Structure formats: C-alpha cells, structure tokens
Coordinates of C-alpha atoms in Angstrom, one line a residue:
M30 CA 53.1 101.8 11.5
A31 CA 54.8 98.5 9.9
A32 CA 52.8 95.4 8.9
L33 CA 52.7 92.8 12.1
T34 CA 55.5 90.4 12.2
K35 CA 54.6 89.0 15.8
A36 CA 51.2 88.7 17.6
R37 CA 49.4 91.8 19.0
N38 CA 47.6 92.3 21.8
T39 CA 44.4 94.2 20.5
A40 CA 41.9 95.7 22.5
R41 CA 38.0 95.8 21.8
L42 CA 35.0 96.9 23.3
G43 CA 32.6 94.0 24.2
P44 CA 29.2 93.4 22.2
G45 CA 27.1 95.3 25.3
E46 CA 29.4 98.5 24.9
V47 CA 29.1 98.6 21.2
L48 CA 25.6 97.4 20.1
L49 CA 22.8 97.2 22.4
G50 CA 20.9 93.9 22.9
S51 CA 17.6 95.0 22.0
V52 CA 15.6 98.5 21.9
D53 CA 12.1 99.4 23.0
V54 CA 10.5 100.7 19.4
P55 CA 6.6 102.6 19.8
L56 CA 4.3 101.2 17.3
K57 CA 2.5 103.1 14.6
A58 CA -1.2 103.4 14.8
S59 CA -2.8 100.0 13.5
A60 CA 0.7 98.6 13.5
K61 CA 1.0 94.7 14.0
V62 CA 4.0 92.7 14.8
F63 CA 4.6 88.8 15.8
P64 CA 7.4 87.1 17.8
G65 CA 10.1 86.4 15.8
G66 CA 9.1 88.6 12.8
M67 CA 11.1 92.3 11.7
V68 CA 10.2 95.1 13.0
A69 CA 11.5 98.6 11.2
M70 CA 10.7 102.2 12.0
D71 CA 9.2 103.8 9.1
S72 CA 9.3 107.6 7.9
T73 CA 7.3 108.9 11.0
G74 CA 9.8 107.2 13.4
Y75 CA 7.1 104.4 14.7
G76 CA 7.6 100.7 14.6
V77 CA 5.8 98.8 11.9
A78 CA 6.2 94.9 10.8
V79 CA 8.6 95.1 7.6
T80 CA 7.1 95.0 4.4
A81 CA 8.3 95.4 0.9
A82 CA 8.5 98.8 0.9
L83 CA 10.9 101.9 0.9
G84 CA 12.1 104.4 3.4
L85 CA 11.9 101.6 6.2
R86 CA 15.0 101.2 8.8
V87 CA 15.2 97.7 9.9
C88 CA 16.0 97.6 13.5
G89 CA 15.6 93.7 14.3
R90 CA 13.1 90.7 15.4
F91 CA 10.3 91.1 17.9
A92 CA 11.7 89.2 21.0
P93 CA 9.7 86.2 21.5
E94 CA 10.7 85.9 25.0
H95 CA 9.2 89.3 26.0
A96 CA 6.1 89.1 23.5
A97 CA 3.3 88.3 26.6
T98 CA 0.9 87.6 23.6
I99 CA 1.3 85.6 19.9
S100 CA 1.5 89.7 18.6
L101 CA 1.4 92.8 19.6
D102 CA -1.5 94.7 17.7
N103 CA -2.1 98.4 18.0
T104 CA -5.2 98.6 15.6
G105 CA -7.4 101.3 17.0
G106 CA -4.5 102.7 19.3
A107 CA -2.4 105.8 18.5
S108 CA 1.3 105.8 17.5
G109 CA 3.2 105.0 20.7
A110 CA 0.2 103.3 22.5
L111 CA 2.4 100.0 22.4
V112 CA 5.9 99.3 22.5
A113 CA 7.5 96.4 21.1
R114 CA 11.1 94.7 22.5
V115 CA 13.1 94.4 19.2
E116 CA 16.3 92.4 19.6
Q117 CA 19.4 93.3 17.6
G118 CA 22.2 90.5 16.1
V119 CA 22.0 87.8 13.6
F120 CA 18.7 86.4 13.0
R121 CA 17.8 83.3 10.3
Y122 CA 15.0 84.3 7.8
A123 CA 14.0 83.0 4.7
N124 CA 15.5 83.1 1.5
S125 CA 14.1 84.6 -1.6
A126 CA 14.1 82.5 -4.8
N127 CA 15.5 82.6 -8.8
A128 CA 17.1 86.2 -9.0
D129 CA 16.4 87.1 -5.7
L130 CA 18.0 84.1 -4.0
I131 CA 21.1 85.2 -1.9
A132 CA 23.8 82.4 -2.5
Q133 CA 27.1 81.7 -0.7
A134 CA 29.1 83.8 -3.3
N135 CA 27.2 86.8 -2.7
L136 CA 28.7 87.0 0.9
P137 CA 29.0 89.4 2.4
C138 CA 26.0 91.5 0.8
V139 CA 23.3 94.2 1.6
V140 CA 20.2 92.4 1.4
Y141 CA 16.5 93.6 1.2
A142 CA 13.3 93.1 2.9
V143 CA 10.6 91.0 1.0
D144 CA 8.5 91.1 4.1
D145 CA 8.7 90.4 7.9
Q146 CA 10.3 87.1 7.4
T147 CA 11.9 87.0 4.0
V148 CA 15.1 88.6 2.4
A149 CA 16.0 89.0 -1.0
L150 CA 19.4 89.7 -3.1
T151 CA 18.3 92.8 -4.9
D152 CA 15.9 95.9 -4.1
G153 CA 13.2 94.5 -6.4
S154 CA 14.0 97.3 -9.0
G155 CA 13.9 100.2 -6.3
A156 CA 10.7 98.9 -4.3
R157 CA 12.5 97.3 -0.9
S158 CA 14.8 98.7 2.1
P159 CA 17.7 97.0 3.3
A160 CA 17.0 94.4 5.7
G161 CA 20.3 94.1 6.9
I162 CA 23.6 92.3 6.1
A163 CA 23.6 88.8 5.1
I164 CA 26.9 86.8 6.7
A165 CA 25.7 83.1 6.2
V166 CA 23.4 81.1 4.0
D167 CA 22.0 77.4 4.4
T168 CA 19.4 75.3 3.8
I169 CA 16.9 76.8 5.5
G170 CA 17.5 80.6 5.1
V171 CA 20.2 83.6 5.5
F172 CA 21.5 84.8 8.7
V173 CA 21.4 88.6 8.7
F174 CA 23.0 91.3 10.9
M175 CA 20.3 93.8 11.9
A176 CA 20.3 96.6 14.2
L177 CA 18.6 100.1 14.3
Q178 CA 22.3 101.6 15.3
T179 CA 23.7 100.5 11.9
A180 CA 20.6 101.0 9.7
L181 CA 21.6 104.4 8.2
F182 CA 24.9 102.7 7.1
V183 CA 23.8 99.6 5.9
E184 CA 21.4 101.9 3.9
R185 CA 23.8 103.9 2.3
L186 CA 25.8 101.0 1.8
G187 CA 23.0 99.1 -0.5
G188 CA 24.3 100.9 -3.3
S189 CA 27.5 99.3 -3.3
S190 CA 26.8 95.6 -2.3
F191 CA 26.6 92.5 -4.4
G192 CA 22.8 92.8 -4.0
S193 CA 22.2 96.1 -6.2
A194 CA 24.2 97.7 -8.8
P195 CA 25.9 100.4 -7.1
D196 CA 24.7 103.3 -9.4
E197 CA 22.4 104.0 -12.7
Q198 CA 23.7 104.7 -16.2
I199 CA 21.7 106.9 -18.2
A200 CA 22.0 108.0 -21.6
N201 CA 18.9 109.3 -22.6
S202 CA 16.3 112.1 -21.3
G203 CA 14.1 111.0 -18.3
A204 CA 13.7 110.0 -14.8
L205 CA 16.4 109.8 -12.4
S206 CA 16.3 106.7 -10.1
V207 CA 15.4 107.7 -6.5
T208 CA 16.8 104.5 -4.8
K209 CA 20.2 104.3 -6.6
R210 CA 22.8 106.4 -4.6
T211 CA 24.3 107.6 -7.7
T212 CA 23.2 108.3 -11.2
I213 CA 25.7 108.7 -14.1
L214 CA 24.6 110.7 -16.7
A215 CA 26.2 110.4 -20.5
V216 CA 25.4 113.5 -22.2
S217 CA 25.5 113.5 -25.8
G218 CA 22.8 116.9 -27.0
T219 CA 20.3 118.4 -25.1
K220 CA 19.0 116.3 -22.4
A221 CA 16.2 116.5 -20.0
Y222 CA 15.7 114.5 -16.6
T223 CA 13.8 114.3 -13.4
L224 CA 14.2 113.1 -10.0
A225 CA 11.2 112.2 -7.6
D226 CA 10.9 113.3 -3.8
G227 CA 13.4 111.5 -1.7
T228 CA 12.1 108.7 0.3
Y229 CA 13.5 109.8 3.8
V230 CA 15.2 112.7 5.4
G231 CA 18.9 112.6 5.0
Q232 CA 18.7 110.4 1.7
R233 CA 22.0 111.9 -0.6
K234 CA 22.0 111.7 -4.1
T235 CA 25.1 112.3 -6.5
I236 CA 24.1 112.8 -9.7
F237 CA 27.8 112.7 -11.8
C238 CA 28.4 113.5 -15.6
R239 CA 30.8 111.0 -16.7
S240 CA 31.1 112.3 -20.3
A241 CA 29.7 115.2 -22.4
A242 CA 29.5 115.8 -26.3
S243 CA 27.7 117.1 -29.1
T244 CA 27.0 120.4 -27.5
P245 CA 26.0 118.8 -24.3
V246 CA 23.5 120.4 -22.0
G247 CA 22.1 118.0 -19.6
V248 CA 19.4 119.2 -17.3
V249 CA 18.1 117.9 -14.2
T250 CA 14.5 119.3 -12.6
P251 CA 13.6 117.9 -9.3
A252 CA 9.9 117.3 -8.1
H253 CA 11.0 119.7 -5.2
P254 CA 13.9 121.6 -5.4
N255 CA 14.9 123.7 -2.4
N256 CA 16.0 127.4 -3.2
F257 CA 17.1 126.2 -6.6
S258 CA 14.7 125.1 -9.8
T259 CA 17.2 123.0 -12.3
I260 CA 20.8 122.0 -12.4
T261 CA 22.4 122.4 -15.9
F262 CA 26.0 120.0 -16.7
G263 CA 27.9 121.3 -19.1
S264 CA 31.2 119.6 -19.3
A265 CA 32.3 115.9 -18.3
N266 CA 33.1 115.1 -14.9
A267 CA 30.9 117.5 -13.2
F268 CA 28.7 116.5 -10.3
V269 CA 25.7 117.8 -7.4
D270 CA 25.5 116.3 -4.2
L271 CA 21.5 116.7 -2.9
E272 CA 19.9 115.5 0.3
W273 CA 16.6 115.1 1.3
N274 CA 15.3 117.4 4.0
G275 CA 11.8 115.9 3.9
T276 CA 10.1 118.6 1.7
G277 CA 13.1 119.3 -0.9
W278 CA 16.4 118.7 -2.1
D279 CA 19.3 120.7 -0.8
I280 CA 22.3 121.1 -2.7
C281 CA 25.6 119.9 -0.6
G282 CA 28.0 120.0 -3.0
V283 CA 28.8 121.1 -6.5
G284 CA 32.1 120.3 -8.9
G285 CA 33.0 121.0 -12.7
T286 CA 31.0 122.8 -15.2
V287 CA 27.7 123.1 -13.1
T288 CA 24.7 126.1 -13.3
I289 CA 22.3 126.3 -10.7
A290 CA 19.5 128.4 -11.8

C-alpha cells in the first residue's frame, strides 16, 4: 500500500489481549523473593530472585499487593511448593554506574540484570542475563519493560542492542563467546577454536567466516557437539548456525565452504 495522505482508523488489540497483567511463577527450592524485586525463571523453569547470572528469563516484579508477607521464602521447600504472583509491565529499577550507566542517548535498549533491583547497560562481559527493554531514564532510575511472554525475544535481541556489542570479532585461535549471538571469524592460516556449552535450551549461535587468506583452515570444536565433532571453514562468507538442545549443539544451517566431520 502507499504511504498515508490522511488519517487512518487503525485497529488494535488492547493490553489485556496482548500482555497478561501478571503471571504465577512457581518458585525453585530455596528461592526467596521480595515484594518489588525482579523475578526470573532459570534453566529449570522455576522462579528465582534475579542475580547477575546467565540463563535467566526475567518475568517481571513480585507484586507487592499480592504479597502476604515481607518476602516469599521457599527455603526448605521443594521446587513449586510456593508460587509468586509476578506483575508484567514497565517498572523503575536502579541504574548502574560508570560504563554500565544507562543514559538517555542509549534508549531504547536491552538492559541487563545486576541483581533483583538494578539494571546495567552491558552484559558484564557475558556474565548477566537480559532484564528487559529500557524505555526511559530519570534521576532515580530506569523504566524497564519486562514480561515472560517477551523474555526470549529480548534475550535474542540483546546481541543487537546498544547495551552490548552485536557480535564478537575473532582473528586468533581460542574460545568463542557463548553469550554473543554471532561470532565473525577472520581466518589467516590454520586457526583452532572452541565453543563452550550453551546456557539455555534453544539458544542460537551463528559462526560466520568473513575473510580467509593464506591457506585458510578455521576449525571449531564445540565442547558437546550433537552428531558431529568439528566444523571447518574453508572459504570467506561461509557460516554455520547452531542451537543448544540442553546436552549438545545441533547444526541448524550451513552455507558456503564448510566441512562437518
């Protein structure tokens, strides 16, 4: 269709149809959450107070008005013994400092969890999970949109946000980042790379060989490959797309001169 030249009656779905106001999150054994604090699901699917850790999917804040006590403490209880009602939406949390300070110029951007009440601009060199999307800042803190339904989207968007470099660039042999969505290789001569295990089921990782010179052979050896052992790049513009299944890396796509052995 052509661009608008007059007002348009654009239909919408209301907030109630698109985003639940709250979700019930069963707590992990020994988890303790405080009213107003950020709550996430970890790799087990149970709720925990947010910390600076990988593999967390932030759901929102533990709803103060639904909290009968100062905290919800599952110490000594089995996973799922207690359930936290977690609000989804936009909430103000504390801003980090120095290079991790979220400024107006960064907005909008994916931000990362430092603890259950603080967010930061960067992933802390691959040590933090995305908390949500910052949409405003003031002198008190940062307003962050967070919801369980969008946690996976935010997680994957994190690599292309202002808060974190979208990829890593590798010229020498060594370990590839398991937290950056994409690794770009510049192969000159024979290079050897390793890839650690993924941090959550469904995590995607793309390895792209941008340049190749001087009899190039770039060999990637994951810690736990699934139905293969190594990936060898033999030319520029070759790539492989991987997905972590919980126990190993699956190959989802291959392009260019790539040898899977």
